[in-house]
Amino acid sequence: MTTIRPLVHLEPGMAASDGAGVKLNRLLGTPRLPQIDPFLMLDNFHSDNPDDYLAGFPPHPHRGFETVTYMFAGRMRHKDNKGHEGVIEQGGVQWMTAAGGIVHSEMPEQEDGLMSGFQLWINLPRAEKMKPAGYQEYRADQIPTDTRKGAAAKIVAGTTSTGVEGPVKNITVQPFFAEIHLEPGAVYEEPLPADHSAIVAVHDGAILLPRTGSEAPMAVNRGELGVLGEGSLTRLEAGPDGARLLLIAAKPLREPVARGGPFVMNTEGEVRQAMLDYQTGRF
């Protein structure tokens, strides 16, 4: 029997500042919504005022998880202490596995114009937290599109029911990550594993999501996060102005989580060790 995943939480987010003063909306990783296993944090940066983003994110460390940066507008240059450097442009993605430790920077490459995108933190299982760091990065033209009536989904990770497979592979939590464009009133349906956590983050327009029982569908608008409940099918319906959004799902790890700023481990002792390793130059 097919059951549609209902909207179980609507999150408007919390205004925050990170890096060297970049203004953003924190949708996940707040006191109200600390995490959704295996997702640890989701930030949306969206501004055409260079004062809001130009200082960027100077060199900073990470250990124990992955960061996924997806750009809707603008350009972001990244550089790390492992010898990697590149630019994430509109429609591009960087899936970075910090794992055992990395120090990197993320700096806007433009001095005016809209800078817009999302960064998601995904936890790593205990067995992978100390493996070597690395990343997968793809331009917009390297990400395949699942085209349907009134809908186009760029598939970054995972495989759709129509056989479109994203380029990001070999991730333990078996993610599905897609940017979806919907025309006004269009519907996009996709089965996702019933045991996976699933969220939607709306970039433009609005989508209508079903709720439990006889409750009327609810709109998730620009800059909001929708948390989906259990079910075998995800159903997204665009509002009257259409929509652009991220649909993300992944398998929960069900492991202890200990957090200390840019370090996410399983115990407080491991977090303290990460801090010491960074301070003594062992990243």
Short mmCIF file of C-alpha atoms in Angstrom, two decimals:
data_model
loop_
_atom_site.label_atom_id
_atom_site.label_comp_id
_atom_site.label_asym_id
_atom_site.label_seq_id
_atom_site.Cartn_x
_atom_site.Cartn_y
_atom_site.Cartn_z
CA MET A 1 0.00 0.00 0.00
CA THR A 2 1.37 3.42 -0.99
CA THR A 3 1.43 6.00 1.79
CA ILE A 4 2.34 9.63 1.12
CA ARG A 5 4.80 11.25 3.49
CA PRO A 6 3.02 14.00 5.46
CA LEU A 7 4.44 17.31 6.59
CA VAL A 8 5.14 16.90 10.30
CA HIS A 9 7.04 20.13 11.04
CA LEU A 10 7.24 23.52 9.33
CA GLU A 11 10.40 25.45 10.22
CA PRO A 12 10.87 29.15 9.34
CA GLY A 13 14.45 29.10 10.58
CA MET A 14 16.47 31.48 12.71
CA ALA A 15 18.52 34.49 11.63
CA ALA A 16 22.20 33.78 12.25
CA SER A 17 25.69 34.93 11.38
CA ASP A 18 28.64 32.65 10.67
CA GLY A 19 32.15 32.80 9.30
CA ALA A 20 33.36 36.41 9.21
CA GLY A 21 29.86 37.79 9.55
CA VAL A 22 27.90 36.13 6.72
CA LYS A 23 24.19 36.62 7.36
CA LEU A 24 22.07 33.52 6.87
CA ASN A 25 18.89 31.73 7.86
CA ARG A 26 19.58 28.60 9.93
CA LEU A 27 16.84 26.11 9.19
CA LEU A 28 18.29 23.13 11.06
CA GLY A 29 20.74 23.06 13.94
CA THR A 30 18.83 25.48 16.18
CA PRO A 31 17.47 25.07 19.74
CA ARG A 32 14.02 24.50 18.20
CA LEU A 33 15.22 21.91 15.68
CA PRO A 34 18.67 20.63 16.73
CA GLN A 35 18.99 17.78 14.21
CA ILE A 36 17.15 15.22 12.10
CA ASP A 37 19.33 12.11 12.01
CA PRO A 38 21.64 12.07 10.03
CA PHE A 39 21.22 15.79 9.17
CA LEU A 40 23.02 18.09 11.62
CA MET A 41 22.56 21.58 10.18
CA LEU A 42 21.09 23.38 7.17
CA ASP A 43 21.90 27.02 6.39
CA ASN A 44 20.42 29.19 3.64
CA PHE A 45 22.43 32.23 2.60
CA HIS A 46 20.48 34.56 0.30
CA SER A 47 21.34 38.23 -0.21
CA ASP A 48 22.12 40.75 -2.94
CA ASN A 49 23.81 43.03 -0.39
CA PRO A 50 27.57 42.36 -0.51
CA ASP A 51 27.92 43.51 3.09
CA ASP A 52 25.95 40.40 4.07
CA TYR A 53 28.34 37.91 2.47
CA LEU A 54 31.58 39.42 1.15
CA ALA A 55 33.68 38.57 4.24
CA GLY A 56 32.90 34.90 3.61
CA PHE A 57 34.15 31.99 5.67
CA PRO A 58 37.93 32.30 6.26
CA PRO A 59 39.96 29.14 7.09
CA HIS A 60 38.23 26.97 9.68
CA PRO A 61 38.38 23.27 10.69
CA HIS A 62 35.92 20.38 10.47
CA ARG A 63 36.00 16.78 11.69
CA GLY A 64 33.52 13.91 11.82
CA PHE A 65 30.89 14.81 9.23
CA GLU A 66 30.22 15.95 5.65
CA THR A 67 29.26 19.34 4.25
CA VAL A 68 27.18 19.74 1.11
CA THR A 69 27.26 23.19 -0.52
CA TYR A 70 24.78 23.83 -3.34
CA MET A 71 24.69 27.17 -5.17
CA PHE A 72 21.52 28.69 -6.64
CA ALA A 73 23.20 31.99 -7.55
CA GLY A 74 26.69 33.48 -7.29
CA ARG A 75 30.09 31.83 -6.97
CA MET A 76 32.00 30.47 -3.96
CA ARG A 77 35.73 29.70 -4.03
CA HIS A 78 36.93 26.99 -1.67
CA LYS A 79 40.47 26.09 -0.67
CA ASP A 80 41.77 23.60 1.90
CA ASN A 81 44.95 22.41 3.57
CA LYS A 82 44.95 19.16 1.56
CA GLY A 83 45.83 20.93 -1.68
CA HIS A 84 42.33 21.27 -3.14
CA GLU A 85 40.93 24.47 -4.62
CA GLY A 86 37.99 25.30 -6.86
CA VAL A 87 34.92 27.43 -7.48
CA ILE A 88 31.32 26.32 -6.92
CA GLU A 89 29.17 28.16 -9.47
CA GLN A 90 25.42 28.43 -9.99
CA GLY A 91 23.85 24.96 -10.11
CA GLY A 92 27.05 23.34 -8.87
CA VAL A 93 27.70 21.26 -5.77
CA GLN A 94 30.57 20.37 -3.47
CA TRP A 95 30.13 17.28 -1.28
CA MET A 96 33.01 17.47 1.18
CA THR A 97 33.85 14.63 3.54
CA ALA A 98 35.72 16.28 6.41
CA ALA A 99 36.10 12.93 8.21
CA GLY A 100 39.42 12.84 10.13
CA GLY A 101 40.05 16.54 9.71
CA ILE A 102 40.33 19.36 7.21
CA VAL A 103 40.87 23.12 7.31
CA HIS A 104 39.20 25.03 4.50
CA SER A 105 37.87 28.42 3.47
CA GLU A 106 34.78 29.39 1.46
CA MET A 107 34.93 32.87 -0.02
CA PRO A 108 32.49 34.64 -2.38
CA GLU A 109 34.03 35.47 -5.76
CA GLN A 110 31.78 38.42 -6.56
CA GLU A 111 31.50 41.89 -5.11
CA ASP A 112 27.84 42.52 -5.96
CA GLY A 113 24.77 40.61 -7.08
CA LEU A 114 22.75 37.82 -5.56
CA MET A 115 24.63 35.21 -3.52
CA SER A 116 22.29 32.34 -2.75
CA GLY A 117 22.62 28.73 -1.75
CA PHE A 118 22.44 26.12 0.98
CA GLN A 119 24.95 24.28 3.10
CA LEU A 120 23.93 21.00 4.72
CA TRP A 121 25.88 19.10 7.37
CA ILE A 122 25.46 15.32 7.32
CA ASN A 123 26.80 13.08 10.08
CA LEU A 124 29.28 10.30 9.40
CA PRO A 125 29.06 6.88 11.06
CA ARG A 126 31.50 6.12 13.85
CA ALA A 127 33.54 3.82 11.58
CA GLU A 128 34.18 6.65 9.08
CA LYS A 129 34.75 9.67 11.29
CA MET A 130 38.54 9.37 11.15
CA LYS A 131 39.05 8.29 7.53
CA PRO A 132 41.00 10.61 5.17
CA ALA A 133 39.23 13.81 4.12
CA GLY A 134 38.16 14.40 0.51
CA TYR A 135 35.36 15.72 -1.65
CA GLN A 136 33.26 15.24 -4.76
CA GLU A 137 32.49 18.34 -6.82
CA TYR A 138 30.35 18.77 -9.94
CA ARG A 139 29.36 21.64 -12.23
CA ALA A 140 25.75 22.23 -13.23
CA ASP A 141 26.32 20.58 -16.62
CA GLN A 142 27.58 17.41 -14.91
CA ILE A 143 24.37 16.90 -12.92
CA PRO A 144 21.65 14.96 -14.82
CA THR A 145 18.03 16.07 -14.94
CA ASP A 146 14.92 13.97 -14.37
CA THR A 147 12.36 15.68 -16.64
CA ARG A 148 8.63 15.10 -16.14
CA LYS A 149 5.43 16.97 -16.95
CA GLY A 150 5.79 20.42 -15.43
CA ALA A 151 8.85 19.36 -13.42
CA ALA A 152 12.61 19.13 -13.78
CA ALA A 153 14.74 17.60 -11.02
CA LYS A 154 18.53 17.88 -11.01
CA ILE A 155 19.71 14.72 -9.28
CA VAL A 156 22.91 15.28 -7.28
CA ALA A 157 22.84 12.01 -5.33
CA GLY A 158 20.66 8.92 -5.45
CA THR A 159 18.61 7.36 -8.23
CA THR A 160 15.05 8.26 -9.23
CA SER A 161 12.23 5.85 -10.04
CA THR A 162 12.82 6.79 -13.70
CA GLY A 163 16.45 5.67 -13.54
CA VAL A 164 18.22 9.04 -13.38
CA GLU A 165 21.31 8.69 -11.17
CA GLY A 166 23.21 11.51 -9.53
CA PRO A 167 27.02 11.80 -9.79
CA VAL A 168 27.73 11.84 -6.03
CA LYS A 169 28.32 8.24 -4.98
CA ASN A 170 29.68 6.00 -2.22
CA ILE A 171 28.04 7.85 0.67
CA THR A 172 27.13 5.51 3.55
CA VAL A 173 23.84 7.18 4.47
CA GLN A 174 22.53 6.49 0.93
CA PRO A 175 21.39 10.08 0.25
CA PHE A 176 18.87 11.38 -2.23
CA PHE A 177 19.60 15.04 -3.03
CA ALA A 178 17.79 16.93 -5.78
CA GLU A 179 17.07 20.50 -6.86
CA ILE A 180 13.52 20.48 -8.23
CA HIS A 181 11.88 23.11 -10.47
CA LEU A 182 8.09 22.97 -10.61
CA GLU A 183 5.80 24.95 -12.89
CA PRO A 184 2.69 26.49 -11.27
CA GLY A 185 0.44 23.71 -9.98
CA ALA A 186 2.78 20.94 -11.14
CA VAL A 187 3.22 17.77 -9.07
CA TYR A 188 6.41 15.76 -8.58
CA GLU A 189 6.17 12.34 -6.96
CA GLU A 190 9.10 10.14 -5.99
CA PRO A 191 9.30 7.04 -3.79
CA LEU A 192 12.02 7.25 -1.15
CA PRO A 193 13.06 4.50 1.28
CA ALA A 194 10.51 4.44 4.08
CA ASP A 195 13.22 4.33 6.78
CA HIS A 196 15.03 7.44 5.50
CA SER A 197 14.68 10.90 7.01
CA ALA A 198 13.38 13.42 4.46
CA ILE A 199 13.27 17.23 4.30
CA VAL A 200 12.39 19.91 1.75
CA ALA A 201 13.90 23.40 1.64
CA VAL A 202 12.14 25.94 -0.57
CA HIS A 203 14.29 28.46 -2.46
CA ASP A 204 11.59 30.18 -4.57
CA GLY A 205 7.82 30.12 -4.65
CA ALA A 206 5.92 27.63 -2.50
CA ILE A 207 4.95 23.98 -2.38
CA LEU A 208 1.91 22.29 -0.87
CA LEU A 209 2.56 19.24 1.26
CA PRO A 210 -0.05 16.78 2.53
CA ARG A 211 -0.66 16.43 6.25
CA THR A 212 -1.95 13.56 8.33
CA GLY A 213 -5.53 12.44 8.29
CA SER A 214 -8.09 14.89 6.94
CA GLU A 215 -6.03 18.04 7.53
CA ALA A 216 -5.72 20.32 4.50
CA PRO A 217 -2.31 20.51 2.76
CA MET A 218 0.04 23.19 4.07
CA ALA A 219 2.26 25.56 2.11
CA VAL A 220 6.02 25.64 2.61
CA ASN A 221 7.24 29.00 1.36
CA ARG A 222 10.52 30.55 0.30
CA GLY A 223 13.15 30.24 3.02
CA GLU A 224 11.25 27.60 4.99
CA LEU A 225 12.02 23.96 5.79
CA GLY A 226 9.49 21.16 5.73
CA VAL A 227 10.16 17.97 7.68
CA LEU A 228 8.42 14.92 6.23
CA GLY A 229 7.04 12.03 8.22
CA GLU A 230 6.94 8.33 7.46
CA GLY A 231 5.65 7.02 4.15
CA SER A 232 6.71 5.36 0.93
CA LEU A 233 5.99 8.23 -1.49
CA THR A 234 6.98 11.90 -1.47
CA ARG A 235 4.48 14.20 -3.20
CA LEU A 236 5.32 17.84 -3.95
CA GLU A 237 2.75 20.20 -5.46
CA ALA A 238 3.78 23.68 -6.60
CA GLY A 239 1.87 26.78 -5.61
CA PRO A 240 0.43 29.29 -8.11
CA ASP A 241 3.86 30.82 -8.81
CA GLY A 242 5.74 27.55 -9.18
CA ALA A 243 8.64 26.52 -6.97
CA ARG A 244 12.34 25.74 -6.74
CA LEU A 245 13.42 23.60 -3.84
CA LEU A 246 15.75 20.97 -2.49
CA LEU A 247 14.43 17.49 -1.67
CA ILE A 248 16.87 15.62 0.56
CA ALA A 249 16.65 12.21 2.20
CA ALA A 250 19.14 9.91 3.93
CA LYS A 251 19.35 6.87 6.17
CA PRO A 252 19.55 7.64 9.92
CA LEU A 253 22.70 6.47 11.73
CA ARG A 254 21.11 6.04 15.19
CA GLU A 255 24.45 6.69 16.93
CA PRO A 256 25.38 9.02 19.81
CA VAL A 257 26.16 12.58 18.70
CA ALA A 258 28.61 14.85 20.53
CA ARG A 259 29.03 18.33 19.04
CA GLY A 260 31.62 20.99 19.67
CA GLY A 261 31.47 23.80 17.11
CA PRO A 262 32.99 22.46 13.87
CA PHE A 263 33.58 18.98 15.32
CA VAL A 264 30.92 16.24 15.47
CA MET A 265 31.93 12.99 17.11
CA ASN A 266 30.32 10.25 19.21
CA THR A 267 31.67 11.26 22.65
CA GLU A 268 32.73 14.46 24.43
CA GLY A 269 36.21 12.99 24.80
CA GLU A 270 36.51 12.64 21.03
CA VAL A 271 35.43 16.27 20.60
CA ARG A 272 38.12 17.39 23.06
CA GLN A 273 40.68 15.32 21.15
CA ALA A 274 39.59 16.95 17.88
CA MET A 275 40.11 20.39 19.43
CA LEU A 276 43.57 19.39 20.66
CA ASP A 277 44.53 17.87 17.30
CA TYR A 278 43.52 21.07 15.51
CA GLN A 279 45.34 23.31 17.99
CA THR A 280 48.52 21.27 17.64
CA GLY A 281 48.44 21.20 13.84
CA ARG A 282 47.51 17.54 13.33
CA PHE A 283 44.70 18.16 10.81
#
